[in-house]
PDB file of C-alpha atoms in Angstrom:
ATOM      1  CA  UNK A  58     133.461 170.878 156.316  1.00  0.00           C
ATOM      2  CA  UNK A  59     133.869 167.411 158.340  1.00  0.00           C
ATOM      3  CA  UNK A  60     136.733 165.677 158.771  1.00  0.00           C
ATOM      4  CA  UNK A  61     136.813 162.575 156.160  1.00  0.00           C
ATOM      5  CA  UNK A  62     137.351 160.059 159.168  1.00  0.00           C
ATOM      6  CA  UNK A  63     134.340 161.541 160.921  1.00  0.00           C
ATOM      7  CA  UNK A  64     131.583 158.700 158.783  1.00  0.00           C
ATOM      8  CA  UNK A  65     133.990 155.643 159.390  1.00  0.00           C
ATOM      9  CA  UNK A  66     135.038 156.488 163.089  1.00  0.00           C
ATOM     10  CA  UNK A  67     130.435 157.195 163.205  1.00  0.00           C
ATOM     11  CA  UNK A  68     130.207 153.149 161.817  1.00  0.00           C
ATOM     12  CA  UNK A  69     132.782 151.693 163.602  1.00  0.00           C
ATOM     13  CA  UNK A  70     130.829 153.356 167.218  1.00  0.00           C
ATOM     14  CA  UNK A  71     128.032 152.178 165.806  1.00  0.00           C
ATOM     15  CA  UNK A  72     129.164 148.203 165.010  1.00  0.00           C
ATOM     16  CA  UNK A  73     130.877 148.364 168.511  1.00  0.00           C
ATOM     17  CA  UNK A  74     127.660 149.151 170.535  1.00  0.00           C
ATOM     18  CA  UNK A  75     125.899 146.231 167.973  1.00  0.00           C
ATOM     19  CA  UNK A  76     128.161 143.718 169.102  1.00  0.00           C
ATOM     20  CA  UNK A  77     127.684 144.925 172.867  1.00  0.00           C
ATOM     21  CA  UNK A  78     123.997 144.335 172.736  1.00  0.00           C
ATOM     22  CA  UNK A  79     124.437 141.633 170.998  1.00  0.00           C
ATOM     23  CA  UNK A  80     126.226 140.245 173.193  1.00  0.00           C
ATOM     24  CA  UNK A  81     124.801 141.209 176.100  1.00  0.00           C
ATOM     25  CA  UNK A  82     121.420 140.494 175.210  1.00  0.00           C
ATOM     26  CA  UNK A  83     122.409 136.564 175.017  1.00  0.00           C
ATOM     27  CA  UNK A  84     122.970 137.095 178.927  1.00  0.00           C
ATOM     28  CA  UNK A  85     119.637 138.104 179.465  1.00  0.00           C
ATOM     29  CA  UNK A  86     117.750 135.224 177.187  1.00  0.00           C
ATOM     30  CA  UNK A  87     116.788 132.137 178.684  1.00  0.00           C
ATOM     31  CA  UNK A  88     118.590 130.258 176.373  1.00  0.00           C
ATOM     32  CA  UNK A  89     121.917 131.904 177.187  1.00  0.00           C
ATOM     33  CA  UNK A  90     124.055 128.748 178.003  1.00  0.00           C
ATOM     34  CA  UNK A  91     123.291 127.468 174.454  1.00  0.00           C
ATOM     35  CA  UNK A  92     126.530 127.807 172.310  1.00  0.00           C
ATOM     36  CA  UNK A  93     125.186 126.027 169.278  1.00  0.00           C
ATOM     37  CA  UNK A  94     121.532 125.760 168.755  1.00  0.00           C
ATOM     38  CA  UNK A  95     120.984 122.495 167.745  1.00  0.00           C
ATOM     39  CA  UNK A  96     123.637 120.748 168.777  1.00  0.00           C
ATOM     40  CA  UNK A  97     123.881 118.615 171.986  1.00  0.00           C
ATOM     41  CA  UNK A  98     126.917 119.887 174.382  1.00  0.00           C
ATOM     42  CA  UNK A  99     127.766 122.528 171.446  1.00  0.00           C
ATOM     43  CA  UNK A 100     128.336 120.010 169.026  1.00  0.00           C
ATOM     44  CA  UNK A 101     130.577 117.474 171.092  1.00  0.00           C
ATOM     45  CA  UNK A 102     127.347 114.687 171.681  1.00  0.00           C
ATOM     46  CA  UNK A 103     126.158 115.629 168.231  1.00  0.00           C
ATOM     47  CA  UNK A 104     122.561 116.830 166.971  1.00  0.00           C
ATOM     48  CA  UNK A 105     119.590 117.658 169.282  1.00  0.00           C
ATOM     49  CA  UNK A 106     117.044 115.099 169.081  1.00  0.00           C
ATOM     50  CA  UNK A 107     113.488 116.492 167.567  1.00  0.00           C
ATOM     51  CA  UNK A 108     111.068 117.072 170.265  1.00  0.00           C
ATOM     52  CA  UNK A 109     114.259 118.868 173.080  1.00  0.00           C
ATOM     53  CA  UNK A 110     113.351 122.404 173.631  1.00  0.00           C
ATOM     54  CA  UNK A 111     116.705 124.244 174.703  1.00  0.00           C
ATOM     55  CA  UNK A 112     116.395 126.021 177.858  1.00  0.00           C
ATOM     56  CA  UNK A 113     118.869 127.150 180.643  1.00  0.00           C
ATOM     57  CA  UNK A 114     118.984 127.374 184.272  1.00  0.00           C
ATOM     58  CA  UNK A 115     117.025 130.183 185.566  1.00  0.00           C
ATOM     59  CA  UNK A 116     119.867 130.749 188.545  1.00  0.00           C
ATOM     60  CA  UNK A 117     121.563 133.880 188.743  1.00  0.00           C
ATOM     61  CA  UNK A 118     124.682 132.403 190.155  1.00  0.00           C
ATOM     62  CA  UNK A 119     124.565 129.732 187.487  1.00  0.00           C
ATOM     63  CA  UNK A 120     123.856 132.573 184.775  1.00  0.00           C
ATOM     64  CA  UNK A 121     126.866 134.210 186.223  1.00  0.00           C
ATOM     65  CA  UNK A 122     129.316 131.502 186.459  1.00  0.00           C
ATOM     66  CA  UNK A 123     128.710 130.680 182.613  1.00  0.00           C
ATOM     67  CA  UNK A 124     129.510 133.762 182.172  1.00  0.00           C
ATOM     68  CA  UNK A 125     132.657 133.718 183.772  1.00  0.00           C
ATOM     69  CA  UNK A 126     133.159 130.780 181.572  1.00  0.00           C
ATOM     70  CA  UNK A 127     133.434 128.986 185.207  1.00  0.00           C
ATOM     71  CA  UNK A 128     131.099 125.862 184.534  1.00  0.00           C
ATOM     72  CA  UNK A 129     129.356 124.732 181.256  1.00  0.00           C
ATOM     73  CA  UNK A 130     125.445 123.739 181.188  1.00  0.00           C
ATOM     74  CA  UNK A 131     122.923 123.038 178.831  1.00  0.00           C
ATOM     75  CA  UNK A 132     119.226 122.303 179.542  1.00  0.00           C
ATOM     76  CA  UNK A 133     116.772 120.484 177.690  1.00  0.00           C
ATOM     77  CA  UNK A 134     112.666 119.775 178.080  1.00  0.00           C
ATOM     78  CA  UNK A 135     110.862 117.147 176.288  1.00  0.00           C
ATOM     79  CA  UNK A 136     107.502 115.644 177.019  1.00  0.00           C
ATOM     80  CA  UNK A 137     107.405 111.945 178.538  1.00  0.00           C
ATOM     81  CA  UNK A 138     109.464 110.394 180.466  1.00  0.00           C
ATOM     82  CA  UNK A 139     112.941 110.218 178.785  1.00  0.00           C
ATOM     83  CA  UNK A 140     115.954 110.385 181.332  1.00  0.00           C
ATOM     84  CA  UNK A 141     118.489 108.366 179.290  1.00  0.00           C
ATOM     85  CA  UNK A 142     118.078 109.151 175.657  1.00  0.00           C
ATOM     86  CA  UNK A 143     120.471 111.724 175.628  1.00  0.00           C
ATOM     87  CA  UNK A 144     122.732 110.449 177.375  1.00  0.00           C
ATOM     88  CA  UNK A 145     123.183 107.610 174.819  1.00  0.00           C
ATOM     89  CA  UNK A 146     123.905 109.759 172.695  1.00  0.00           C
ATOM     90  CA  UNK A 147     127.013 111.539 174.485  1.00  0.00           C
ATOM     91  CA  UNK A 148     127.924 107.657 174.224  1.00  0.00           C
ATOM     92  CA  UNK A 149     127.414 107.053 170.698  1.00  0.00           C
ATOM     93  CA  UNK A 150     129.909 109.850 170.091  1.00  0.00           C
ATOM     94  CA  UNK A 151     132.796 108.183 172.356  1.00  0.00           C
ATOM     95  CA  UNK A 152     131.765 109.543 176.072  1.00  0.00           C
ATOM     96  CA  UNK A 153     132.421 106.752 178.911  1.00  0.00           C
ATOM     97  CA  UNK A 154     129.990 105.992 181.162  1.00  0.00           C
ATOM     98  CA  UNK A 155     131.245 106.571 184.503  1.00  0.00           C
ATOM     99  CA  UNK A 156     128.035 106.018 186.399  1.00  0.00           C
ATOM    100  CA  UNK A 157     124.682 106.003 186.260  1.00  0.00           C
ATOM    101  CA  UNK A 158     121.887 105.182 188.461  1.00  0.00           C
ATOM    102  CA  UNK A 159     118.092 105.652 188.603  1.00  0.00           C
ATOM    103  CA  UNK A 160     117.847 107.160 191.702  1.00  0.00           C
ATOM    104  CA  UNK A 161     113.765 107.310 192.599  1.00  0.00           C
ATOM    105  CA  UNK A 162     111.327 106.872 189.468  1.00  0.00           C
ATOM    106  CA  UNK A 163     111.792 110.596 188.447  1.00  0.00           C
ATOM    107  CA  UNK A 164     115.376 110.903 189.281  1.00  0.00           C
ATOM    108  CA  UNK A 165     118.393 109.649 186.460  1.00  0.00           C
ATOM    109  CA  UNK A 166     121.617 110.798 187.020  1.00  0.00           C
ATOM    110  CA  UNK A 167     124.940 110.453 185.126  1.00  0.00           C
ATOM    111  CA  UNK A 168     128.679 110.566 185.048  1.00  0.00           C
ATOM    112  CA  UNK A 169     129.978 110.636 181.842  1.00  0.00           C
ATOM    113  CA  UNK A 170     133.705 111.001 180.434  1.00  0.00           C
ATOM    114  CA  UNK A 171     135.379 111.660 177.812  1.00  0.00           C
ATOM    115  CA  UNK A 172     139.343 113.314 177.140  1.00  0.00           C
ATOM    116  CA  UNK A 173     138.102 116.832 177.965  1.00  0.00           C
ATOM    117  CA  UNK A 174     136.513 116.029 181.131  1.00  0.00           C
ATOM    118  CA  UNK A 175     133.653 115.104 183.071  1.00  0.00           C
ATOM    119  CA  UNK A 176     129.993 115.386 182.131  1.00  0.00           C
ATOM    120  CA  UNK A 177     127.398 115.542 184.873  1.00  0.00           C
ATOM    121  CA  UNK A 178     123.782 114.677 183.596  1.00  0.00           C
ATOM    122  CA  UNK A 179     120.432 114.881 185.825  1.00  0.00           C
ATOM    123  CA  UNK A 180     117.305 113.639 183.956  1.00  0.00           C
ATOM    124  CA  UNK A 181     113.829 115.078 186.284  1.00  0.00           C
ATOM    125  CA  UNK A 182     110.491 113.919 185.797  1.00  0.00           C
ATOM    126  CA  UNK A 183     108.202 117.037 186.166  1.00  0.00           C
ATOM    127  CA  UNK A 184     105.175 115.634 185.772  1.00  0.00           C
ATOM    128  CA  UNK A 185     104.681 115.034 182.279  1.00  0.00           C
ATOM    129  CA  UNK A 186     107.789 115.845 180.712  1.00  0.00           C
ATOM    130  CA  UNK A 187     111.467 115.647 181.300  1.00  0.00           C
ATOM    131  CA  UNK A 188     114.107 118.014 182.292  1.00  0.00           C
ATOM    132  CA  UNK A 189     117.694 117.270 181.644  1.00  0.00           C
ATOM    133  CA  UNK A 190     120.138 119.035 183.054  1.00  0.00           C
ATOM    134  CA  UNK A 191     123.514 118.441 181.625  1.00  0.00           C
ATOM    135  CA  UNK A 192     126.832 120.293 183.353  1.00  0.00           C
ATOM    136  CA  UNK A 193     130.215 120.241 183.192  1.00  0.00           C
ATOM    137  CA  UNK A 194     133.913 121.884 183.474  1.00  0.00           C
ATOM    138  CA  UNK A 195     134.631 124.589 180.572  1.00  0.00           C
TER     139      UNK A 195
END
């Protein structure tokens, strides 16, 4: 006859390699810097925006170093030329602007503040749409 412990001890294995490939399946994703979907800077700069599709560096080293909980980014496409809208929003929810400058035509960068730290945000034209590429300290 089993041992009475033998179907927990089975479903607590089983929940532990869940929450592995859960886990490490966000790793793998290329959304896997997003902490919050839907929310800009998980939460901090409020809402996304309609028309921001979520993505994340495709770098290995950056992949790794979020992991490491080293550095914090978020990426965001939309389509048109947009580099500042969301960075008005960081400052509608109390961010400082530090700097910001636009650089060449497809080129908007950044610096924006707030108690926690520093924000770094890079707005790219790519032809018709705009990548924004926001980073920061954890």
């Amino acid at each position: 006859m089993p041992h009475p412990a033998l179907p927990v001890l089975g479903l607590l294995a089983f929940g532990g390699v869940g929450a592995y490939a859960v886990t490490e399946l966000r790793w793998r994703s290329p959304a896997y810097c997003i902490e919050r979907r839907g929310q800009l800077w998980n939460g901090e700069a409020g809402g996304l925006p309609p028309g921001y599709r979520p993505q994340c560096p495709a770098s290995a080293s950056y992949r790794a170093e979020v992991r490491r909980g080293e550095t914090r980014v978020e990426q965001y496409v939309t389509t048109g030329w947009r580099p500042d809208e969301l960075a008005a929003q960081f400052k509608a929810q109390g961010f400082r602007e530090l700097d910001a400058e636009l650089i060449n035509p497809g080129l908007y960068e950044a610096i924006l503040e707030k108690a926690r730290g520093k924000v770094y945000y890079l707005a790219t034209r790519q032809g018709d749409t705009t990548e924004i590429t926001i980073n920061g300290a954890r």
